[in-house]
Amino acid sequence: MRRKPIVAIDGPAASGKSTTARLVARRLGYIWVDTGAMYRALALKALWEGIGSENHERLKEMVGRTDVRLKERGGDLRVFLDGEDVTEAIRSPEVTHAVSWVCTFPFVRQAMVKLQREMACDGGVVMEGRDIGTVVVPDAEVKVFLDADVKERARRRWRELRERGVDVSLDEVEQDLTERDRKDTEREHAPLCRAPDALVVDTTSLSVEEQVDRIVGMVKVYMANRKKQIAKRKSQNLLKPCV
Ligand code: CDP
């Protein structure tokens, strides 16, 4: 049994996963893993190398010689691509467009899922993405499916982009989100879907603090129940030393 649980947060684009996962991790003292950032880093490198969606072989070869790492720096998560900090570069609209096809290849997913499992195995991790509770760590102790109305998600992403100086209309952002959701849910490998045992948290009318409180609350309930279960097993003499 892991000492600390794994918290898996899945959900569609701009449902608030990153903000929530970062704050939940901070409150619990856990590690935050943004798996979308890892796929984005690979997409950035594919763009740098001029690899298109039809170049499977070149993409495969590229993935084999690419090092993607997430590191915590000053309470923030930095993304490193072959040792270079690409945290800001992976948020460009070009990367957002390219990641939609880069992440569909099974060899890309296998390579990233391997790294993600290594990061999660000791527990004490808040991992967010599209397939965390279904494929990456189906045995995660706490599973959340974060959702929100598409119009609200579009408004949030639009505000975010405007703050970064990206000139785009609200309609374009909504169309882009709808298209990405469609691709993410319809793709063959590891599509976006809710794990049967994930709790849906609809953030449409929740504040960030409320959604963070809700998930931290779920982790606390899990920990309290686990303590009870361990005490019960002890009282029934069911906990035997592993020899
Ligand atoms: O933040 P945003 O919702 O825009 O997306 P992201 O979490 O940065 O992920 C970027 C893209 O990577 C998504 O549109 C998914 O297609 C893909 N992704 C994935 O396939 N599997 C994951 N575990 C995480 C992201």
Coordinates of C-alpha atoms and ligand atoms in Angstrom, one line a residue:
M1 CA 0.0 0.0 0.0
R2 CA 1.3 3.5 -0.9
R3 CA 2.0 5.8 2.0
K4 CA 0.3 8.7 0.3
P5 CA -2.4 8.4 -2.4
I6 CA -2.2 9.3 -6.0
V7 CA -4.8 12.0 -7.0
A8 CA -5.8 11.6 -10.7
I9 CA -7.5 14.6 -12.3
D10 CA -8.8 14.2 -15.8
G11 CA -11.1 16.4 -17.9
P12 CA -11.5 18.4 -21.1
A13 CA -9.4 21.4 -22.2
A14 CA -9.6 24.5 -20.0
S15 CA -11.7 22.8 -17.3
G16 CA -9.3 24.1 -14.7
K17 CA -7.1 21.1 -14.2
S18 CA -3.8 22.8 -14.1
T19 CA -4.8 25.6 -11.6
T20 CA -6.6 23.1 -9.5
A21 CA -3.9 20.4 -9.6
R22 CA -1.2 22.9 -8.7
L23 CA -3.1 24.3 -5.7
V24 CA -4.3 20.8 -4.5
A25 CA -0.6 19.6 -4.6
R26 CA 0.5 22.7 -2.7
R27 CA -2.1 22.3 0.0
L28 CA -1.2 18.6 0.5
G29 CA 2.5 18.9 0.0
Y30 CA 2.3 16.6 -3.0
I31 CA 4.1 16.7 -6.3
W32 CA 2.2 18.2 -9.3
V33 CA 2.5 16.4 -12.6
D34 CA 1.0 18.1 -15.7
T35 CA 1.0 15.4 -18.3
G36 CA -0.3 17.7 -21.0
A37 CA 2.9 19.7 -20.7
M38 CA 4.9 16.6 -21.5
Y39 CA 3.0 16.0 -24.8
R40 CA 3.3 19.7 -25.5
A41 CA 7.1 19.5 -25.2
L42 CA 7.2 16.7 -27.8
A43 CA 5.0 18.7 -30.1
L44 CA 7.3 21.7 -29.8
K45 CA 10.3 19.6 -30.8
A46 CA 8.3 18.2 -33.7
L47 CA 7.7 21.7 -34.9
W48 CA 11.3 22.7 -34.4
E49 CA 12.4 19.8 -36.5
G50 CA 9.7 20.4 -39.2
I51 CA 8.1 17.0 -38.6
G52 CA 4.5 16.8 -39.8
S53 CA 1.6 14.5 -38.9
E54 CA 2.4 12.2 -41.9
N55 CA 6.0 11.6 -40.8
H56 CA 5.4 8.7 -38.3
E57 CA 8.9 7.3 -38.7
R58 CA 10.6 10.6 -38.1
L59 CA 8.4 11.3 -35.1
K60 CA 9.2 7.9 -33.6
E61 CA 12.9 8.4 -34.1
M62 CA 12.6 11.9 -32.5
V63 CA 10.7 10.5 -29.4
G64 CA 13.5 7.9 -28.9
R65 CA 16.2 10.6 -28.6
T66 CA 14.2 13.2 -26.6
D67 CA 14.4 13.8 -22.9
V68 CA 11.3 15.4 -21.3
R69 CA 11.4 16.3 -17.6
L70 CA 9.2 18.2 -15.2
K71 CA 11.0 20.0 -12.3
E72 CA 9.6 22.0 -9.4
R73 CA 11.3 25.4 -9.1
G74 CA 10.2 27.9 -6.5
G75 CA 6.8 26.3 -6.2
D76 CA 6.3 26.4 -10.0
L77 CA 6.5 23.5 -12.5
R78 CA 9.1 24.0 -15.2
V79 CA 9.2 21.8 -18.3
F80 CA 12.6 20.8 -19.7
L81 CA 13.1 19.6 -23.3
D82 CA 16.6 18.0 -23.7
G83 CA 17.7 20.2 -20.8
E84 CA 16.2 23.4 -22.1
D85 CA 13.5 25.2 -20.2
V86 CA 10.5 25.4 -22.5
T87 CA 7.8 26.2 -20.0
E88 CA 6.6 29.3 -21.8
A89 CA 7.3 28.1 -25.4
I90 CA 4.9 25.1 -25.1
R91 CA 1.9 27.4 -24.5
S92 CA 1.9 28.9 -28.0
P93 CA -1.1 28.4 -30.3
E94 CA 1.1 26.5 -32.8
V95 CA 2.1 24.0 -30.1
T96 CA -1.6 23.7 -29.0
H97 CA -2.5 22.8 -32.5
A98 CA 0.4 20.3 -33.0
V99 CA -0.1 18.5 -29.7
S100 CA -3.5 17.4 -30.9
W101 CA -2.0 15.0 -33.5
V102 CA 1.4 14.3 -31.7
C103 CA -0.4 12.8 -28.7
T104 CA -2.5 10.4 -30.8
F105 CA 0.4 8.0 -31.7
P106 CA 0.7 4.9 -29.5
F107 CA 4.6 5.1 -29.4
V108 CA 4.3 8.7 -28.1
R109 CA 1.8 7.7 -25.4
Q110 CA 3.8 4.6 -24.4
A111 CA 7.0 6.7 -23.9
M112 CA 5.1 9.4 -21.8
V113 CA 3.0 6.9 -19.8
K114 CA 6.2 5.1 -18.8
L115 CA 7.7 8.3 -17.4
Q116 CA 4.4 9.3 -15.8
R117 CA 4.1 5.9 -14.0
E118 CA 7.6 6.3 -12.7
M119 CA 6.7 9.7 -11.3
A120 CA 3.5 8.4 -9.7
C121 CA 4.6 5.1 -8.2
D122 CA 5.6 6.3 -4.7
G123 CA 2.3 8.3 -4.3
G124 CA 2.0 11.8 -2.9
V125 CA 1.3 13.0 -6.5
V126 CA -1.5 15.0 -8.1
M127 CA -1.4 14.0 -11.8
E128 CA -3.6 15.7 -14.4
G129 CA -4.4 14.9 -18.0
R130 CA -6.9 13.0 -20.1
D131 CA -6.2 9.4 -19.3
I132 CA -4.7 9.4 -15.8
G133 CA -7.5 7.5 -14.0
T134 CA -8.2 5.2 -17.0
V135 CA -4.8 4.3 -18.4
V136 CA -1.8 5.8 -16.6
V137 CA -2.8 4.9 -13.0
P138 CA -6.1 3.1 -13.0
D139 CA -5.4 2.2 -9.3
A140 CA -5.2 5.8 -8.2
E141 CA -6.8 6.2 -4.8
V142 CA -8.6 9.5 -5.6
K143 CA -10.0 10.1 -9.1
V144 CA -11.6 13.3 -10.2
F145 CA -13.2 14.2 -13.6
L146 CA -13.1 18.0 -13.8
D147 CA -15.7 19.4 -16.2
A148 CA -17.3 22.7 -17.0
D149 CA -19.7 24.2 -19.6
V150 CA -17.9 24.8 -22.9
K151 CA -18.8 28.5 -22.9
E152 CA -17.3 29.0 -19.5
R153 CA -14.2 27.0 -20.4
A154 CA -13.8 29.2 -23.6
R155 CA -14.1 32.4 -21.5
R156 CA -11.4 31.2 -19.1
R157 CA -9.0 30.2 -21.9
W158 CA -9.7 33.5 -23.8
R159 CA -8.9 35.5 -20.7
E160 CA -5.7 33.5 -20.1
L161 CA -4.6 34.0 -23.8
R162 CA -5.4 37.8 -23.7
E163 CA -3.3 38.2 -20.5
R164 CA -0.4 36.6 -22.4
G165 CA -0.9 39.0 -25.3
V166 CA -2.5 36.6 -27.7
D167 CA -5.0 38.4 -29.9
V168 CA -7.9 35.9 -30.5
S169 CA -11.7 36.1 -30.4
L170 CA -13.9 34.3 -27.9
D171 CA -15.6 32.5 -30.8
E172 CA -12.3 31.2 -32.1
V173 CA -11.3 29.9 -28.7
E174 CA -14.6 28.1 -28.3
Q175 CA -14.3 26.5 -31.7
D176 CA -10.8 25.4 -30.9
L177 CA -11.8 23.9 -27.5
T178 CA -14.7 22.1 -29.1
E179 CA -12.5 20.7 -31.8
R180 CA -9.8 19.6 -29.4
D181 CA -12.4 17.9 -27.1
R182 CA -13.8 16.1 -30.1
K183 CA -10.3 14.8 -31.1
D184 CA -9.5 13.9 -27.5
T185 CA -12.7 11.9 -27.0
E186 CA -12.8 10.2 -30.4
R187 CA -9.2 9.2 -30.7
E188 CA -8.4 5.5 -30.8
H189 CA -5.7 5.3 -28.1
A190 CA -6.4 6.5 -24.5
P191 CA -9.3 8.8 -25.4
L192 CA -10.6 11.3 -22.9
C193 CA -13.3 9.6 -20.8
R194 CA -14.4 9.5 -17.2
A195 CA -13.2 6.5 -15.3
P196 CA -16.2 4.7 -13.8
D197 CA -14.9 5.3 -10.3
A198 CA -14.0 9.0 -10.8
L199 CA -16.1 11.7 -9.1
V200 CA -17.3 14.5 -11.5
V201 CA -16.6 18.0 -10.3
D202 CA -18.4 20.5 -12.4
T203 CA -16.5 23.8 -12.1
T204 CA -18.8 26.0 -14.2
S205 CA -20.0 27.9 -11.2
L206 CA -17.3 27.0 -8.6
S207 CA -14.5 29.3 -7.6
V208 CA -11.0 28.0 -7.8
E209 CA -10.9 27.8 -4.0
E210 CA -14.2 25.8 -3.9
Q211 CA -12.9 23.2 -6.4
V212 CA -9.6 22.9 -4.6
D213 CA -11.4 22.5 -1.2
R214 CA -13.6 19.8 -2.7
I215 CA -10.7 17.7 -3.9
V216 CA -8.6 18.2 -0.8
G217 CA -11.7 17.1 1.1
M218 CA -11.9 13.9 -1.0
V219 CA -8.2 13.1 -0.2
K220 CA -8.9 13.7 3.5
V221 CA -11.9 11.4 3.5
Y222 CA -9.8 8.7 1.7
M223 CA -7.0 9.0 4.3
A224 CA -9.5 8.9 7.3
N225 CA -11.2 5.8 5.8
R226 CA -7.9 4.2 5.2
K227 CA -6.8 4.7 8.8
K228 CA -10.1 3.1 9.9
Q229 CA -9.6 0.1 7.6
I230 CA -6.0 -0.4 8.8
A231 CA -7.2 -0.2 12.4
K232 CA -10.0 -2.7 11.7
R233 CA -7.6 -5.1 9.9
K234 CA -5.2 -4.8 12.9
S235 CA -8.0 -5.6 15.4
Q236 CA -8.9 -8.6 13.3
N237 CA -5.3 -9.6 13.2
L238 CA -5.3 -9.4 9.4
L239 CA -2.2 -7.4 9.1
K240 CA 0.6 -9.9 8.9
P241 CA 4.3 -9.1 8.5
C242 CA 5.5 -9.6 4.9
V243 CA 8.1 -12.4 5.1
Ligands
CDP1 O1 -4.3 22.9 -20.8 P1 -5.1 22.4 -22.0 O2 -6.4 21.9 -21.5 O3 -5.1 23.2 -23.1 O4 -4.3 21.1 -22.5 P2 -3.1 20.3 -21.9 O5 -3.5 19.6 -20.6 O6 -1.9 21.2 -21.8 O7 -2.9 19.1 -22.9 C1 -2.6 19.4 -24.3 C2 -3.1 18.3 -25.2 O8 -2.3 17.1 -24.9 C3 -4.5 17.9 -25.0 O9 -5.3 18.6 -25.9 C4 -4.6 16.4 -25.3 O10 -4.8 16.2 -26.6 C5 -3.2 16.0 -25.0 N1 -3.1 15.2 -23.7 C6 -3.3 13.8 -23.8 O11 -3.5 13.3 -24.8 N2 -3.1 13.1 -22.7 C7 -2.8 13.6 -21.5 N3 -2.7 12.8 -20.4 C8 -2.7 15.0 -21.4 C9 -2.8 15.8 -22.5

